[in-house]
Amino acid sequence: MFNKGNRKYISAINAKGLFNNTYETRIPQTVIGKAILSHFECSEKTPKCLFIGWDGCRGDAMKYLIKSEDAKVSGCNDTNAFSAIAALKASGGLYVSYVGGEETSPQETSTAQGWASALCGKWMKKAYKQGIEWSLDESFPTAMKSLALKGYKSSFNAIWPIHFDNTYVKEIENAQKNNLPQYYFKFETDDQLHNNLIERIKSDDDFIFGIYENPDYNGHGTGFGDDNYRYISGVCNLDRLSYILMNEIKNRPDFEQEDWLVIIASDHGGHSTRHGSQKIEDRTTFLAISKPIESFNL
């Protein structure tokens, strides 16, 4: 039985015109990895993919980026012509998604598990022990590894050191040992990360994944949720930065001969100043994608 807070959250998610689906028809974040591989298998042009991660972004934050038909949600607001989320919704879709495994087999709604589930296309429940000191083994290949094995150049761009020291350390070692075109870049700030994502687009990577930390950083510092202007400002700023990356793609000299899939998603939500639980605020996220999810072989 949902409590009053849950009903309010679901009502915000289900505001008319916000998402292409509803809370009741939400989709698992594991479709992301499957959609990426399907795109590279089925594209008639040169396949490319940019996957932009917004760490810690709750699903209800989308009401600040997309105009709902409900004036109580959006007020007198116009669609931002420079919004990455609005552009992806127009070309593909904006979907309510969920993290944290299935209700019968839950997993932590945390960073390591969240991004790994998205990149591997399956839940991490059997891949890790409680906590963050675990590494993906050969039975959980990421999209980076799967594509690199086929000769595609892939890159992973992030700030959080656990990604490099634990979660993906075995993939990093395997890529180096077997000379795979699979590269990992670690940064200290979002500015450094952003600049390198632009360089990766210009450097002709086939699959690019980058994780911005703004929402998660602000959430842990001052609170996750739509009543915290710092949290929302972090989300809105990433919408602008992501739009810049999408413009970089369009400026590529071979753009017309390429088929770019662009994805923006989150690893988890949050409540108060934390996450990791099965609370609806932690589990409910979003998926913005440049092609309708129904167009993929999932």
PDB file of N, CA, C and O in Angstrom, residues 115 119 144 154-158 163-164 168 183-187 207-211:
ATOM      1  N   TRP A 115      24.940   1.761 -12.541  1.00  0.00           N
ATOM      2  CA  TRP A 115      25.563   1.907 -13.853  1.00  0.00           C
ATOM      3  C   TRP A 115      25.943   0.558 -14.451  1.00  0.00           C
ATOM      4  O   TRP A 115      25.832   0.348 -15.665  1.00  0.00           O
ATOM      5  N   LEU A 119      24.836  -0.830 -18.106  1.00  0.00           N
ATOM      6  CA  LEU A 119      25.845  -1.149 -19.120  1.00  0.00           C
ATOM      7  C   LEU A 119      25.861  -2.629 -19.493  1.00  0.00           C
ATOM      8  O   LEU A 119      26.204  -2.985 -20.626  1.00  0.00           O
ATOM      9  N   MET A 144      30.704  -1.649 -23.327  1.00  0.00           N
ATOM     10  CA  MET A 144      32.039  -1.260 -23.789  1.00  0.00           C
ATOM     11  C   MET A 144      32.826  -2.485 -24.244  1.00  0.00           C
ATOM     12  O   MET A 144      33.408  -2.503 -25.332  1.00  0.00           O
ATOM     13  N   SER A 154      35.512   2.078 -27.821  1.00  0.00           N
ATOM     14  CA  SER A 154      34.627   2.519 -26.748  1.00  0.00           C
ATOM     15  C   SER A 154      35.414   3.239 -25.660  1.00  0.00           C
ATOM     16  O   SER A 154      36.601   2.974 -25.451  1.00  0.00           O
ATOM     17  N   SER A 155      34.726   4.146 -24.968  1.00  0.00           N
ATOM     18  CA  SER A 155      35.381   4.873 -23.883  1.00  0.00           C
ATOM     19  C   SER A 155      34.439   5.050 -22.703  1.00  0.00           C
ATOM     20  O   SER A 155      33.235   5.234 -22.863  1.00  0.00           O
ATOM     21  N   PHE A 156      35.029   4.999 -21.509  1.00  0.00           N
ATOM     22  CA  PHE A 156      34.327   5.171 -20.241  1.00  0.00           C
ATOM     23  C   PHE A 156      34.948   6.393 -19.564  1.00  0.00           C
ATOM     24  O   PHE A 156      36.166   6.446 -19.359  1.00  0.00           O
ATOM     25  N   ASN A 157      34.118   7.363 -19.217  1.00  0.00           N
ATOM     26  CA  ASN A 157      34.603   8.632 -18.671  1.00  0.00           C
ATOM     27  C   ASN A 157      33.884   8.934 -17.361  1.00  0.00           C
ATOM     28  O   ASN A 157      32.660   9.059 -17.331  1.00  0.00           O
ATOM     29  N   ALA A 158      34.642   9.056 -16.254  1.00  0.00           N
ATOM     30  CA  ALA A 158      33.996   9.228 -14.958  1.00  0.00           C
ATOM     31  C   ALA A 158      34.938   9.882 -13.959  1.00  0.00           C
ATOM     32  O   ALA A 158      36.134  10.077 -14.226  1.00  0.00           O
ATOM     33  N   HIS A 163      34.865   3.261  -9.611  1.00  0.00           N
ATOM     34  CA  HIS A 163      34.689   2.689 -10.953  1.00  0.00           C
ATOM     35  C   HIS A 163      35.987   2.042 -11.444  1.00  0.00           C
ATOM     36  O   HIS A 163      35.978   0.942 -12.014  1.00  0.00           O
ATOM     37  N   PHE A 164      37.085   2.718 -11.213  1.00  0.00           N
ATOM     38  CA  PHE A 164      38.373   2.301 -11.762  1.00  0.00           C
ATOM     39  C   PHE A 164      39.116   1.329 -10.845  1.00  0.00           C
ATOM     40  O   PHE A 164      39.860   0.474 -11.314  1.00  0.00           O
ATOM     41  N   TYR A 168      35.112  -1.893 -12.474  1.00  0.00           N
ATOM     42  CA  TYR A 168      35.525  -2.219 -13.838  1.00  0.00           C
ATOM     43  C   TYR A 168      37.006  -2.579 -13.952  1.00  0.00           C
ATOM     44  O   TYR A 168      37.544  -2.650 -15.056  1.00  0.00           O
ATOM     45  N   TYR A 183      38.704   2.082 -23.672  1.00  0.00           N
ATOM     46  CA  TYR A 183      39.531   3.018 -22.924  1.00  0.00           C
ATOM     47  C   TYR A 183      38.763   3.623 -21.745  1.00  0.00           C
ATOM     48  O   TYR A 183      37.561   3.904 -21.836  1.00  0.00           O
ATOM     49  N   TYR A 184      39.491   3.825 -20.651  1.00  0.00           N
ATOM     50  CA  TYR A 184      38.913   4.383 -19.429  1.00  0.00           C
ATOM     51  C   TYR A 184      39.639   5.672 -19.062  1.00  0.00           C
ATOM     52  O   TYR A 184      40.868   5.705 -19.017  1.00  0.00           O
ATOM     53  N   PHE A 185      38.851   6.739 -18.779  1.00  0.00           N
ATOM     54  CA  PHE A 185      39.404   8.046 -18.461  1.00  0.00           C
ATOM     55  C   PHE A 185      38.852   8.526 -17.122  1.00  0.00           C
ATOM     56  O   PHE A 185      37.638   8.623 -16.953  1.00  0.00           O
ATOM     57  N   LYS A 186      39.739   8.856 -16.194  1.00  0.00           N
ATOM     58  CA  LYS A 186      39.342   9.304 -14.862  1.00  0.00           C
ATOM     59  C   LYS A 186      39.643  10.795 -14.704  1.00  0.00           C
ATOM     60  O   LYS A 186      40.712  11.264 -15.090  1.00  0.00           O
ATOM     61  N   PHE A 187      38.692  11.530 -14.095  1.00  0.00           N
ATOM     62  CA  PHE A 187      38.833  12.972 -13.942  1.00  0.00           C
ATOM     63  C   PHE A 187      38.564  13.401 -12.500  1.00  0.00           C
ATOM     64  O   PHE A 187      38.042  12.638 -11.695  1.00  0.00           O
ATOM     65  N   PHE A 207      31.478   4.212 -29.234  1.00  0.00           N
ATOM     66  CA  PHE A 207      30.596   4.224 -28.075  1.00  0.00           C
ATOM     67  C   PHE A 207      31.254   5.040 -26.974  1.00  0.00           C
ATOM     68  O   PHE A 207      32.390   4.769 -26.569  1.00  0.00           O
ATOM     69  N   ILE A 208      30.535   6.054 -26.498  1.00  0.00           N
ATOM     70  CA  ILE A 208      31.055   6.968 -25.488  1.00  0.00           C
ATOM     71  C   ILE A 208      30.113   6.974 -24.293  1.00  0.00           C
ATOM     72  O   ILE A 208      28.911   7.222 -24.448  1.00  0.00           O
ATOM     73  N   PHE A 209      30.650   6.698 -23.117  1.00  0.00           N
ATOM     74  CA  PHE A 209      29.849   6.747 -21.894  1.00  0.00           C
ATOM     75  C   PHE A 209      30.518   7.686 -20.906  1.00  0.00           C
ATOM     76  O   PHE A 209      31.716   7.566 -20.628  1.00  0.00           O
ATOM     77  N   GLY A 210      29.757   8.641 -20.388  1.00  0.00           N
ATOM     78  CA  GLY A 210      30.299   9.592 -19.421  1.00  0.00           C
ATOM     79  C   GLY A 210      29.319   9.854 -18.298  1.00  0.00           C
ATOM     80  O   GLY A 210      28.104   9.932 -18.536  1.00  0.00           O
ATOM     81  N   ILE A 211      29.817   9.984 -17.086  1.00  0.00           N
ATOM     82  CA  ILE A 211      28.970  10.173 -15.909  1.00  0.00           C
ATOM     83  C   ILE A 211      29.241  11.532 -15.263  1.00  0.00           C
ATOM     84  O   ILE A 211      30.334  11.791 -14.753  1.00  0.00           O
TER      85      ILE A 211
END
